[in-house]
Short mmCIF file of C-alpha atoms and ligand atoms in Angstrom, two decimals:
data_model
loop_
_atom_site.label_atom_id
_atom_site.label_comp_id
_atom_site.label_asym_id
_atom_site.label_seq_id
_atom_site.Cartn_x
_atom_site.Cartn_y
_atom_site.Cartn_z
CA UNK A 102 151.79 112.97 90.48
CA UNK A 103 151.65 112.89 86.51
CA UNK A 104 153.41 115.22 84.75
CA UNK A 105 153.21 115.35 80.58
CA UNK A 106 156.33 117.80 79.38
CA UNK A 107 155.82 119.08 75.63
CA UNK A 108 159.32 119.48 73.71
CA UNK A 109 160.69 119.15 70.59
CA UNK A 110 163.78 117.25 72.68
CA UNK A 111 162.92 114.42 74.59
CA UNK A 112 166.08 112.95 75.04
CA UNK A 113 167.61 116.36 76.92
CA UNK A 114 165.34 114.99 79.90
CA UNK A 115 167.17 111.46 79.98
CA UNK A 116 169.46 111.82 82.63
CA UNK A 117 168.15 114.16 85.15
CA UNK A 118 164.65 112.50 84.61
CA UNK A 119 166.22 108.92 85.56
CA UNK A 120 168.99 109.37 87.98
CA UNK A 121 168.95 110.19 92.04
CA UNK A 122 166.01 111.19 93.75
CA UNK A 123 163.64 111.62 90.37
CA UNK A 124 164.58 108.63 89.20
CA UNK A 125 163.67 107.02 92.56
CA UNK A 126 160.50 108.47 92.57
CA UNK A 127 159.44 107.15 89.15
CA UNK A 128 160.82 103.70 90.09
CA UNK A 129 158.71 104.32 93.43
CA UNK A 130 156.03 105.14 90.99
CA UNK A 131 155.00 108.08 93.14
CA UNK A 132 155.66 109.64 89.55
CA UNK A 133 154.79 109.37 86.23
CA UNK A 134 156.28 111.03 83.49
CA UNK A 135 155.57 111.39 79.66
CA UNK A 136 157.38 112.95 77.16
CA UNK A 137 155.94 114.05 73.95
CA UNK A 138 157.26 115.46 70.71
CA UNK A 139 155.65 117.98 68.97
CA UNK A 140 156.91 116.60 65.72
CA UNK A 141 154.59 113.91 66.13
CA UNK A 142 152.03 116.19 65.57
CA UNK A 143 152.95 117.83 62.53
CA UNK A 144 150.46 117.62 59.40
CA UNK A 145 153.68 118.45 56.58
CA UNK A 146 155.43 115.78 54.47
CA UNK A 147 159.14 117.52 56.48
CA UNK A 148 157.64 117.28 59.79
CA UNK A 149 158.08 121.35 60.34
CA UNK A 150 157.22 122.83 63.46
CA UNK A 151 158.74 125.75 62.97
CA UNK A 152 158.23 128.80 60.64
CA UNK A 153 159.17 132.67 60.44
CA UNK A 154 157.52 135.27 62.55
CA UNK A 155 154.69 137.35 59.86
CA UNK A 156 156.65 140.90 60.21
CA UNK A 157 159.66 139.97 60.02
CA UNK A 158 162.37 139.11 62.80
CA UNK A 159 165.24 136.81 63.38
CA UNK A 160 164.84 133.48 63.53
CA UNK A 161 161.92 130.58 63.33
CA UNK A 162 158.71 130.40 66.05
CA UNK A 163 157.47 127.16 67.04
CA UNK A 164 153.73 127.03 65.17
CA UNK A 165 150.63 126.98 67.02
CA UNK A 166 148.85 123.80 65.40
CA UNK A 167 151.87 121.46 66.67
CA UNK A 168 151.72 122.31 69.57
CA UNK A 169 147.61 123.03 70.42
CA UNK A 170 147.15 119.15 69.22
CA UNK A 171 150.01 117.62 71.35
CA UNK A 172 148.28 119.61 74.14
CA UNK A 173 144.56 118.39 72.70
CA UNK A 174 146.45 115.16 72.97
CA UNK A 175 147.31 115.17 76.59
CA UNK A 176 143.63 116.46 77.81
CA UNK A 177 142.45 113.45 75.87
CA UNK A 178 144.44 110.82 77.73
CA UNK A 179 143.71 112.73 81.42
CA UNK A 180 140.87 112.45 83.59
CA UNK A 181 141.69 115.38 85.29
CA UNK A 182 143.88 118.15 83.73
CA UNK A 183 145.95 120.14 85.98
CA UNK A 184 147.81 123.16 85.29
CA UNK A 185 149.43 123.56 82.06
CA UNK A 186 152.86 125.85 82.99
CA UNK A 187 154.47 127.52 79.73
CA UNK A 188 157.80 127.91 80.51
CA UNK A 189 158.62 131.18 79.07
CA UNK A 190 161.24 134.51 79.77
CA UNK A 191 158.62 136.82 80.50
CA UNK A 192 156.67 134.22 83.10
CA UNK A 193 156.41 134.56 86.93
CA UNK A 194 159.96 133.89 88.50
CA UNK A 195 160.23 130.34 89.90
CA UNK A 196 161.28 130.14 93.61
CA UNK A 197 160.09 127.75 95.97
CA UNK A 198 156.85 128.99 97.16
CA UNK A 199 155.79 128.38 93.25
CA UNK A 200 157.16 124.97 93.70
CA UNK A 201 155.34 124.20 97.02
CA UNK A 202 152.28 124.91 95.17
CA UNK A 203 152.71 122.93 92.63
CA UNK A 204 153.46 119.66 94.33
CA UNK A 205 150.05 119.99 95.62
CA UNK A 206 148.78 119.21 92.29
CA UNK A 207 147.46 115.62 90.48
CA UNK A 208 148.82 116.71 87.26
CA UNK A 209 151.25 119.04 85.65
CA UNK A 210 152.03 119.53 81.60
CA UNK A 211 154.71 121.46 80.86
CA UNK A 212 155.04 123.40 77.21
CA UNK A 213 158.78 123.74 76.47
CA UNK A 214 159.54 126.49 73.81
CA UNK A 215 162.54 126.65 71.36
CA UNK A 216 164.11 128.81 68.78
CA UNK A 217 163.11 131.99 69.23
CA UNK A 218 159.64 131.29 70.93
CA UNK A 219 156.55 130.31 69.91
CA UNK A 220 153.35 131.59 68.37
CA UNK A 221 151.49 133.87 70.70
CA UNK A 222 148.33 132.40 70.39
CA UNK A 223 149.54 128.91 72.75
CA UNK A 224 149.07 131.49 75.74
CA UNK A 225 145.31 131.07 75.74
CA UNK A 226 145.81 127.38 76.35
CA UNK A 227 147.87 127.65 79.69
CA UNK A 228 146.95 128.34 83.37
CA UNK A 229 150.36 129.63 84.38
CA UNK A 230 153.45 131.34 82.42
CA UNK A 231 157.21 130.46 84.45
CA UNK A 232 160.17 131.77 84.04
CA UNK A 233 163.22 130.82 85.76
CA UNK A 234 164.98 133.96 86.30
CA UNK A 235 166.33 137.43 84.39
CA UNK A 236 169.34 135.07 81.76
CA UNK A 237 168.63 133.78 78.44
CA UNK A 238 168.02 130.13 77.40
CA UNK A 239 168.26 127.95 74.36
CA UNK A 240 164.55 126.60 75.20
CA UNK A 241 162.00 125.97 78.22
CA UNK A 242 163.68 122.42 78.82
CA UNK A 243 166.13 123.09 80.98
CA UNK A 244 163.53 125.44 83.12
CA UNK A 245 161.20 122.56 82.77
CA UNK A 246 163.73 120.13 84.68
CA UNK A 247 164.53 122.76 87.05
CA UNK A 248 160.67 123.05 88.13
CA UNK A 249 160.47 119.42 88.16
CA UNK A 250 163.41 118.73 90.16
CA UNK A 251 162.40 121.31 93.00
CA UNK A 252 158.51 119.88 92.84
CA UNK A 253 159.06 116.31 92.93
CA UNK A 254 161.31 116.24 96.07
CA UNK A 255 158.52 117.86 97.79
CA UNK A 256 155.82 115.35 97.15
CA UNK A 257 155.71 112.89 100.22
CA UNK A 258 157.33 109.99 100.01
CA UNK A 259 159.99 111.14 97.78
CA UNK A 260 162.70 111.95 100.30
CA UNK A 261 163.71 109.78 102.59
CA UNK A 262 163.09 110.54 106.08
CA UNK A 263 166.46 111.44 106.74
CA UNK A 264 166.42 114.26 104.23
CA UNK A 265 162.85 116.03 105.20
CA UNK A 266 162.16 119.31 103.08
CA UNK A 267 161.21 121.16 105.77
CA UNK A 268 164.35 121.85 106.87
CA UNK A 269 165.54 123.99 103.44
CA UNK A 270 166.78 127.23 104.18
CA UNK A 271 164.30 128.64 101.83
CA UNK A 272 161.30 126.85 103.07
CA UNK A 273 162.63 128.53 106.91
CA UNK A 274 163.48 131.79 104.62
CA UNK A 275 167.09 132.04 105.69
CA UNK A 276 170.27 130.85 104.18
CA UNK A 277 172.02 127.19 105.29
CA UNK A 278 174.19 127.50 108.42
CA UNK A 279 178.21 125.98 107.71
CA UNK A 280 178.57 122.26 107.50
CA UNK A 281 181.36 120.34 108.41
CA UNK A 282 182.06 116.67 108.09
CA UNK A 283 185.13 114.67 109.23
CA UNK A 284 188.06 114.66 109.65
CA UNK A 285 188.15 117.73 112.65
CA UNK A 286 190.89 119.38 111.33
CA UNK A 287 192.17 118.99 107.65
CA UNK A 288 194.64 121.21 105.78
CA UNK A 289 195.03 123.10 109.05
CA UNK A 290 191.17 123.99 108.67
CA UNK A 291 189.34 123.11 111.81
CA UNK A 292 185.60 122.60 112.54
CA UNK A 293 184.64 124.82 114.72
CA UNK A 294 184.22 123.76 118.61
CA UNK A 295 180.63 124.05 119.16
CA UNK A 296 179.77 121.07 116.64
CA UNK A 297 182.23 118.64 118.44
CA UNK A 298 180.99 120.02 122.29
CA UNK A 299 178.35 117.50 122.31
CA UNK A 300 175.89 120.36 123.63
CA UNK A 301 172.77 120.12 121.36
CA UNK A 302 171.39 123.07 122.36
CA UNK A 303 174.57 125.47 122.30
CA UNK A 304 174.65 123.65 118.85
CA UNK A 305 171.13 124.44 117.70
CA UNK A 306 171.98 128.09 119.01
CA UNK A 307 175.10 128.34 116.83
CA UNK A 308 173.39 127.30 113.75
CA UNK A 309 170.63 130.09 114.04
CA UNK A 310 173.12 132.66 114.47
CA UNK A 311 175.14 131.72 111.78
CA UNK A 312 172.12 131.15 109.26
CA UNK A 313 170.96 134.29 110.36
CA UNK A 314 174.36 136.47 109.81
CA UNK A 315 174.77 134.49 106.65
CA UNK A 316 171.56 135.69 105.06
CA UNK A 317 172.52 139.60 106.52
CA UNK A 318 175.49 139.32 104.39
CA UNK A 319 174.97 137.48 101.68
CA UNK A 320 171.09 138.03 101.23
CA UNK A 321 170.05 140.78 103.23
CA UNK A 322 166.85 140.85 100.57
CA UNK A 323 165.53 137.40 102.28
CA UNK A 324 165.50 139.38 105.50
CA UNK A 325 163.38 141.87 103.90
CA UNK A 326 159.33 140.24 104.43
CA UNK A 327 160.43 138.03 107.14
CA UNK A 328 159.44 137.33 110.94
CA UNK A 329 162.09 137.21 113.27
CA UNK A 330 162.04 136.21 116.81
CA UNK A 331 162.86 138.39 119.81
CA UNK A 332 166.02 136.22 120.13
CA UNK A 333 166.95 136.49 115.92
CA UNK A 334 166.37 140.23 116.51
CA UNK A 335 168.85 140.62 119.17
CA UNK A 336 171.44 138.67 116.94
CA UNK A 337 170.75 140.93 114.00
CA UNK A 338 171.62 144.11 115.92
CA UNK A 339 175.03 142.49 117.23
CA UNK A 340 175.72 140.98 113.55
CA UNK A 341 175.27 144.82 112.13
CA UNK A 342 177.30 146.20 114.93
CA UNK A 343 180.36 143.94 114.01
CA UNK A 344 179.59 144.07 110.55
CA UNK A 345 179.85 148.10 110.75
CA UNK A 346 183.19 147.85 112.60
CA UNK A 347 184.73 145.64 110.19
CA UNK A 348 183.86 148.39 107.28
C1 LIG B 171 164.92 132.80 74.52
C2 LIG B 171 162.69 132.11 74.01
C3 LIG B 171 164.64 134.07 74.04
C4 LIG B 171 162.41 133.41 73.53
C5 LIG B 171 160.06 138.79 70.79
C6 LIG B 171 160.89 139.45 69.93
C7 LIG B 171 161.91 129.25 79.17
C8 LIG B 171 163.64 130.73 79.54
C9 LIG B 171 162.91 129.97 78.55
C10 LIG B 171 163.96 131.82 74.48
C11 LIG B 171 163.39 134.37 73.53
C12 LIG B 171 163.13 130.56 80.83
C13 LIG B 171 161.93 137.75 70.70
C14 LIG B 171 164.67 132.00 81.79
C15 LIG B 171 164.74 131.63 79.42
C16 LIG B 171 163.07 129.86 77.10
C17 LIG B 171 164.26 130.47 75.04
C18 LIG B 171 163.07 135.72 73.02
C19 LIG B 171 163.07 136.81 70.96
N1 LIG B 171 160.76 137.75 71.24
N2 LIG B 171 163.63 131.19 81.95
N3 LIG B 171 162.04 138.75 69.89
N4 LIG B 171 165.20 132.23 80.56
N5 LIG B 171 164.06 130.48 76.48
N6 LIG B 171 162.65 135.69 71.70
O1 LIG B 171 165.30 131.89 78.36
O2 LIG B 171 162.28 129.23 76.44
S1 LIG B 171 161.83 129.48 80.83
#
């Protein structure tokens, strides 16, 4: 996969671009990555990029030319251009069925806002608008690396075999089931004794009941447009039953 990311801040995408499983990947070269400044692109003697918003308004909006020719620029060096995501607060909510369809893609650019937005007039240039979620960000950069981070890991090759994505709670719509790693019993805390029975399948059992009762508590919305089997429905009716006596 190539993806092109558009920011006035290249070096906020140092680290998590270069470290762990990212960083593998573009060592792996099963990813490419460039980062371009739209200050590269201004025409002024002060290399502005920014100016105030005609009506009036607090603070500066990121200009259209700067950021239309750093796009131009990108097309020109692609064969094939993808889609271009604007990452903006009033864009489609990322989750991970947005980021399953986007590691199907060749090719991703990525226009990261700051200040107080941007001109308007950069939405006709973009295939899809993403947000990450209802809080308030300095710029899209962080929400690019976010996207990034969750589409990368699912391209093949890019986890190990050990670590398979199909086995994320969201991708099987529930919550994670406990974990527990050695020592048995620390601070007084033990593990619980299904997970050191040796029983695989009283195991396997354990860990869909908890996942399930998990996401009933803690996520009951997840539940919401989801299939369960006759077994997870049986469960469910037992979890509400002892939930309700506990209230
Ligand atoms: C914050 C841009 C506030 C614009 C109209 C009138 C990218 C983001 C961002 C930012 C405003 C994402 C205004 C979740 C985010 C991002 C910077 C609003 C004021 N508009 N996902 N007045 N949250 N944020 N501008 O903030 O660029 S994805």
């Amino acid at each position: 996969m190539k993806i092109d990311i558009l920011s006035l801040f290249p070096e906020m995408f140092e680290g998590p671009l270069h470290e762990s499983i990212v960083g593998k990947a573009l060592e792996k070269n099963l990813l490419q990555v460039k980062i371009t400044n739209y200050r590269d692109f201004t025409k002024d003697r002060q290399h502005h990029v920014d100016d105030y918003p005609y009506g009036g308004g607090a603070g500066m909006l990121l200009q259209a030319q700067p950021i239309f020719d750093a796009l131009d620029e990108v097309k020109k060096n692609s064969e094939e251009v993808g889609k271009v995501i604007l990452l903006d607060p009033a864009g489609k909510k990322f989750d991970q069925s947005v980021a399953s369809d986007l590691a199907k893609e060749k090719h991703l650019t990525f226009i990261c806002g700051h200040y107080e937005g941007y001109d308007e007039r950069i939405r006709t240039q973009v295939t899809d608008e993403i947000s990450l979620g209802d809080y308030v960000l300095t710029g899209g950069e962080l929400g690019a690396m976010v996207i990034l981070d969750a589409t990368v890991r699912l391209i093949p090759g890019v986890l190990g075999n050990k670590a398979s994505a199909g086995d994320d709670s969201f991708s099987a719509g529930l919550l994670e089931y406990p974990q527990y790693t050695r020592p048995a019993v620390y601070r007084g805390l033990k593990v619980p004794d299904v997970l050191l029975s040796g029983n695989h399948q009283k195991i396997a059992q354990w860990r869909n009941y908890q996942a399930l009762k998990r996401t009933y508590l803690r996520r009951p919305d997840l539940l919401l447009n989801m299939k369960l089997d006759a077994e997870q429905c049986s469960w469910l009716k037992k979890i509400k039953k002892e939930y309700k006596s506990e209230l």
